Amino acid sequence: MLRYLNHCSRGRGAWLLLALTALALELVALFFQHVMGLKPCVMCIYERCALFGVMGAGLVGAIAPKTPLRWVAIVIWLYSAIEGLRLSYEHTMIQLHPNPFVTCDFAARFPDWLPLDKWLPSVFVASGDCAERGWTFLTWSMPQWMIVIFAAYLLVGALVLIAQPFRARRRELFSR
């Protein structure tokens, strides 16, 4: 399996699939926001940024998968998955154990050199309450599902990282 993951990480298809899954999740989030009318909170916006990081990792890996740029993509992938998992867990704890002393910010704080909330307000402006459970599926809220999603991204990313030293065996067509 590790040889197979190494082989996949050296092709564009797997990296584009990674980017496509993150894009699909971003589109679902925008559907929930703009069509279903669910207001994203600050934690949702930060989790959305982590998903954009996973998508960016997929695009970076797809640029030149057989070069050392693949390692940069793996690092971005793992960092984004870890941060997304951490944020989703923190968001879940806010929802499951509401406390007036533990709340999220009123607005997302982006660096001055990257004001995403000013550049794309329809995507990055928070207007909801972090403690509100506005949507559930099979009794789990959105941040709980994001824990599962980011854990899956992290697991696959870690396996791809571990698989890097394992080269695929060369197969001869007419071997003895």
C-alpha angles and dihedrals in degrees: 000000000000091000089051092050090049090051091049092049089058093059132071096231097072092046092049089048089054090051091045094053091051090047090051090052091049090051090050089052091051090048090053090048103043104025104030093035098233110154115225117228126215092268089051089053092050091048087050089054090052089053089051086053091055089048090049090050089054091051093046090050091049093055096069112351095173095055132073087269084084088070091054089052092050091051092049090047095051094043092050092047092049093048092045091050092049093048093046091050092049090048091049091051090052089053098043096042107031113196126175089220095053111060137138126252123274093236135021114260112223125174118266090245092054109037096172092167089060096042097046109015093165089063106030108034114102120215105156137086117257093215094054117101099208098163134030135177120190087353093300122116124226096265090051090055089047089057088058092046096048091044089054091049090049094048094050091043092052091049091050090050092049090047095058097093092049109091121198114255116251110243122210117212094216104029124159 
